[in-house]
Coordinates of C-alpha atoms and ligand atoms in Angstrom, one line a residue:
M236 CA 17.3 169.6 112.4
H237 CA 15.8 166.2 111.6
I238 CA 17.7 163.0 111.1
V239 CA 17.2 159.4 110.4
I240 CA 19.5 157.0 112.2
T241 CA 20.1 153.5 111.1
E242 CA 20.2 150.7 113.6
N243 CA 21.6 147.4 112.3
D244 CA 20.6 144.1 113.8
E245 CA 24.3 143.2 114.1
S246 CA 26.8 146.0 114.7
I247 CA 30.2 146.7 116.1
W248 CA 28.7 149.9 117.7
E249 CA 27.4 149.8 121.2
D250 CA 24.0 151.1 120.4
E251 CA 21.0 150.6 122.6
T252 CA 17.7 151.4 121.0
G253 CA 16.0 154.3 122.6
V254 CA 18.9 154.7 125.1
L255 CA 22.3 155.4 123.5
Y256 CA 23.6 155.9 120.0
H257 CA 27.3 155.2 119.5
F258 CA 28.9 156.8 116.5
P259 CA 32.1 157.9 114.7
K260 CA 33.0 161.6 114.8
R261 CA 32.2 162.2 111.2
Y262 CA 28.5 162.1 112.2
L263 CA 28.9 164.7 114.9
K264 CA 27.9 167.7 112.8
D265 CA 24.6 166.0 112.0
L266 CA 23.7 165.0 115.6
Q267 CA 22.6 168.1 117.4
P268 CA 21.2 167.9 121.0
G269 CA 17.5 168.2 120.8
S270 CA 17.2 167.1 117.2
S271 CA 14.2 165.0 116.3
L272 CA 15.1 161.6 114.8
I273 CA 13.5 158.7 113.2
Y274 CA 14.9 155.2 113.7
Y275 CA 15.4 153.1 110.6
K276 CA 16.4 149.5 109.9
G277 CA 17.6 148.2 106.5
R278 CA 16.7 145.0 104.8
I279 CA 17.1 142.0 107.1
L280 CA 20.4 140.2 106.6
N281 CA 20.0 137.4 109.2
K282 CA 16.6 135.9 109.7
D283 CA 17.4 135.1 113.3
F284 CA 16.6 138.8 114.0
S285 CA 13.2 138.6 112.4
A286 CA 11.2 138.3 115.7
G287 CA 12.7 141.5 117.1
R288 CA 11.8 143.6 114.0
L289 CA 8.5 145.1 112.9
S290 CA 9.3 144.1 109.3
D291 CA 12.0 142.2 107.3
A292 CA 11.9 145.0 104.7
P293 CA 13.7 148.4 105.1
H294 CA 11.5 150.4 107.5
Y295 CA 11.2 153.1 110.1
F296 CA 10.2 152.0 113.6
A297 CA 10.3 154.8 116.2
T298 CA 10.8 158.5 116.8
A299 CA 13.0 160.0 119.5
R300 CA 15.3 163.0 120.2
I301 CA 19.0 163.4 120.7
G302 CA 19.7 164.2 124.3
K303 CA 23.3 165.2 124.8
I304 CA 26.5 164.1 123.2
Y305 CA 29.5 162.7 125.1
P306 CA 32.9 161.4 124.0
D307 CA 33.4 157.7 124.3
K308 CA 36.2 157.6 126.8
R309 CA 37.4 154.2 125.6
S310 CA 37.7 155.3 122.0
S311 CA 41.1 156.3 120.6
K312 CA 39.4 157.4 117.3
G313 CA 37.2 160.1 118.8
D314 CA 34.0 158.1 118.8
L315 CA 31.0 159.5 120.7
F316 CA 27.8 158.6 122.4
A317 CA 24.5 160.4 122.1
T318 CA 21.9 159.8 124.8
I319 CA 18.4 159.2 123.3
I320 CA 15.4 160.7 124.9
D321 CA 11.6 160.6 124.2
F322 CA 11.8 157.3 122.5
T323 CA 8.4 156.5 121.0
P324 CA 8.1 153.2 119.0
F325 CA 5.7 152.8 116.2
K326 CA 3.0 150.1 116.5
E327 CA 3.7 149.0 112.9
A328 CA 6.6 149.3 110.5
V329 CA 6.6 152.3 108.2
L330 CA 8.1 150.8 105.0
A331 CA 10.9 152.9 103.5
K332 CA 9.4 152.3 100.0
N333 CA 5.8 152.1 99.0
E334 CA 4.0 152.2 95.6
N335 CA 4.9 155.9 95.2
G336 CA 8.6 155.3 95.8
Y337 CA 10.9 156.1 98.8
L338 CA 9.6 158.2 101.6
E339 CA 13.1 159.8 101.9
A340 CA 14.1 162.1 99.1
I341 CA 17.5 160.9 97.9
P342 CA 19.9 163.8 97.1
E343 CA 21.6 163.6 93.7
S344 CA 25.0 163.9 95.3
K345 CA 24.5 160.8 97.4
K346 CA 22.6 158.8 94.9
S347 CA 25.0 155.9 94.6
N348 CA 25.5 155.2 98.3
Y349 CA 22.7 157.0 100.2
W350 CA 21.5 154.0 102.2
R351 CA 24.9 153.3 103.5
Y352 CA 24.9 156.4 105.6
G353 CA 24.1 155.5 109.3
V354 CA 22.9 159.1 109.9
R355 CA 20.9 160.9 107.2
V356 CA 19.8 164.5 107.5
I357 CA 16.2 164.9 106.3
D358 CA 14.1 168.0 105.8
Q359 CA 10.9 168.8 107.7
A360 CA 8.7 167.6 104.8
T361 CA 10.4 164.2 104.8
Y362 CA 10.1 163.9 108.5
D363 CA 6.4 164.8 108.4
R364 CA 5.8 162.3 105.5
I365 CA 7.3 159.4 107.5
I366 CA 5.5 160.4 110.7
S367 CA 2.2 160.7 108.8
H368 CA 2.4 156.9 108.1
A369 CA 3.2 156.0 111.7
D370 CA 0.9 154.9 114.4
L371 CA 2.7 156.1 117.5
N372 CA 2.5 154.1 120.7
Q373 CA 1.6 156.6 123.4
I374 CA 3.5 154.7 126.1
S375 CA 6.7 156.7 125.8
E376 CA 8.9 156.5 128.9
P377 CA 6.5 156.8 131.8
K378 CA 9.6 156.0 133.9
Q379 CA 11.3 159.2 132.9
I380 CA 9.2 161.1 135.4
Y381 CA 10.1 160.4 139.0
S382 CA 7.4 158.8 141.0
P383 CA 8.0 158.1 144.7
D384 CA 5.4 155.4 144.5
V385 CA 7.3 153.1 142.1
E386 CA 7.6 149.7 143.7
L387 CA 11.0 148.3 144.0
N388 CA 10.7 144.7 143.2
D389 CA 13.9 144.0 141.3
T390 CA 16.7 142.7 143.5
E391 CA 19.4 143.4 141.0
N392 CA 21.8 146.0 142.3
T393 CA 19.6 146.6 145.3
L394 CA 21.5 147.3 148.5
E395 CA 20.2 147.4 151.9
S396 CA 21.7 149.4 154.8
S397 CA 21.5 147.9 158.2
S398 CA 22.3 149.3 161.5
E399 CA 23.0 147.4 164.6
G400 CA 21.2 144.3 163.4
K401 CA 17.8 145.9 163.1
A402 CA 15.5 145.6 160.2
S403 CA 17.2 147.0 157.1
T404 CA 16.0 149.8 154.9
R405 CA 15.8 149.7 151.2
F406 CA 17.3 152.8 149.7
V407 CA 18.2 152.3 146.1
T408 CA 16.0 154.4 143.9
T409 CA 14.3 153.4 140.8
Y410 CA 16.8 155.3 138.7
E411 CA 19.8 153.5 140.1
R412 CA 18.3 150.3 138.8
D413 CA 16.7 151.4 135.6
P414 CA 18.7 149.7 132.9
K415 CA 18.3 152.7 130.6
Y416 CA 19.7 155.2 133.0
R417 CA 22.4 152.7 134.1
K418 CA 23.6 152.4 130.5
Q419 CA 23.5 156.2 129.8
A420 CA 25.3 156.9 133.1
I421 CA 28.1 154.3 132.4
A422 CA 28.5 155.7 128.8
I423 CA 28.9 159.2 130.2
H424 CA 30.9 158.5 133.4
G425 CA 32.6 155.2 132.7
A426 CA 32.5 152.1 134.9
S427 CA 35.1 153.1 137.5
C428 CA 34.0 154.2 141.0
A429 CA 33.8 158.0 141.1
A430 CA 35.0 158.1 144.7
C431 CA 37.9 155.5 144.9
D432 CA 38.5 154.7 141.2
F433 CA 37.9 151.0 141.7
N434 CA 37.2 149.2 138.5
F435 CA 35.6 145.7 138.6
G436 CA 37.0 144.7 135.2
E437 CA 40.5 145.7 136.1
F438 CA 40.4 143.9 139.5
Y439 CA 38.4 140.8 138.7
G440 CA 39.0 140.5 135.0
E441 CA 36.7 140.2 132.1
Y442 CA 34.0 138.3 134.1
A443 CA 33.3 141.5 136.0
E444 CA 33.9 144.0 133.2
G445 CA 31.4 146.8 133.2
Y446 CA 29.9 145.9 136.6
I447 CA 29.3 149.0 138.8
H448 CA 26.6 150.4 141.0
I449 CA 24.9 153.6 139.8
H450 CA 24.1 156.0 142.6
H451 CA 21.5 158.7 142.4
I452 CA 23.2 161.8 143.8
T453 CA 20.1 163.8 144.6
P454 CA 18.3 162.1 147.5
V455 CA 14.7 161.2 146.5
S456 CA 13.3 163.3 149.3
E457 CA 14.9 166.4 147.8
F458 CA 13.1 166.1 144.5
E459 CA 10.5 168.9 144.9
S460 CA 8.4 167.8 142.0
P461 CA 8.5 165.2 139.3
R462 CA 11.3 166.1 136.8
K463 CA 13.4 164.5 134.2
I464 CA 16.5 162.7 135.3
D465 CA 19.8 163.9 133.8
P466 CA 22.2 161.0 133.9
E467 CA 25.2 163.4 133.6
T468 CA 24.4 165.3 136.8
D469 CA 22.1 163.1 138.8
L470 CA 23.8 159.7 138.5
I471 CA 27.3 158.6 139.3
P472 CA 29.1 155.2 139.3
L473 CA 30.2 153.9 142.7
C474 CA 31.8 150.6 143.6
A475 CA 29.7 148.3 145.9
N476 CA 31.8 149.3 148.9
C477 CA 31.6 153.1 148.4
H478 CA 27.9 152.8 147.6
S479 CA 27.2 150.9 150.8
V480 CA 29.1 153.6 152.8
V481 CA 27.2 156.6 151.3
H482 CA 24.0 154.9 152.4
R483 CA 25.4 153.6 155.7
R484 CA 23.2 155.7 158.0
K485 CA 19.5 155.8 157.7
G486 CA 18.1 159.2 156.7
K487 CA 21.5 160.5 155.6
T488 CA 23.2 160.0 152.3
L489 CA 26.8 161.1 152.1
S490 CA 27.8 163.3 149.2
I491 CA 30.7 162.2 147.1
S492 CA 32.9 164.9 148.6
E493 CA 32.0 163.7 152.1
L494 CA 32.9 160.2 151.0
E495 CA 36.2 161.4 149.5
V496 CA 37.1 163.0 152.9
L497 CA 36.6 159.6 154.6
L498 CA 38.7 157.9 151.9
K499 CA 41.5 160.5 152.3
N500 CA 41.5 160.2 156.1
T501 CA 42.0 156.5 156.0
S502 CA 44.6 156.5 153.3
N503 CA 46.7 159.0 155.4
K504 CA 47.0 156.6 158.3
Ligands
ZN164 ZN1 34.6 153.0 145.4
ZN165 ZN1 22.8 155.1 146.0

């Protein structure tokens, strides 16, 4: 199945281009894991967004695939999130309409409001036609493959474990700090600590809303070979305290169940 998904410059949905697509359940039937998709933007409505677009006119700007689908835990209406994988931006806009007409074939039944659909199912021929006009940037997601050589130079969310006053060791992996995986992991798991349930927003209020550390469950040394990260199974939200404790001892990362044993023992006292 092939689809076009619309991304508006201003939206009530928590979309993150190339990372997450947030949608109402009526689109669920059209968003199958693994589906190829093309990103689309309609005509510009607010010129302030011009610099962030490839064109002010309606256009396509990237390809990607749907990863997996997850319920939005905060939604009472059954909204969902799709993780986006293999995001590949176009070098230039592919205009939705050229001298021969629209690249998308508009079905008769949807003629009056076709462009209002945020998700549009297209056939293989339409997909190929749009792609044939695109110059694909071949820089798609080098970070998706784990490399032990990646330099850690961003201090945001970087913790250090220290023991007995000696030089501390950096441990936080690239994935724990990669904004893309952070956002996917928080959409999937929520922003409360998976071990002790601490929630920064609830405790400190709106100022700290959404803050959480993302912990990489599989220790880096146990990655046998480069592989794709799965934010559902590889990443977990932990509060700053729990995260510090799992990395307390050099050369040993506590599992979440080991951490839960510690928490249980202390709360029994
Ligand atoms: Zn915690
Ligand atoms: Zn960690």
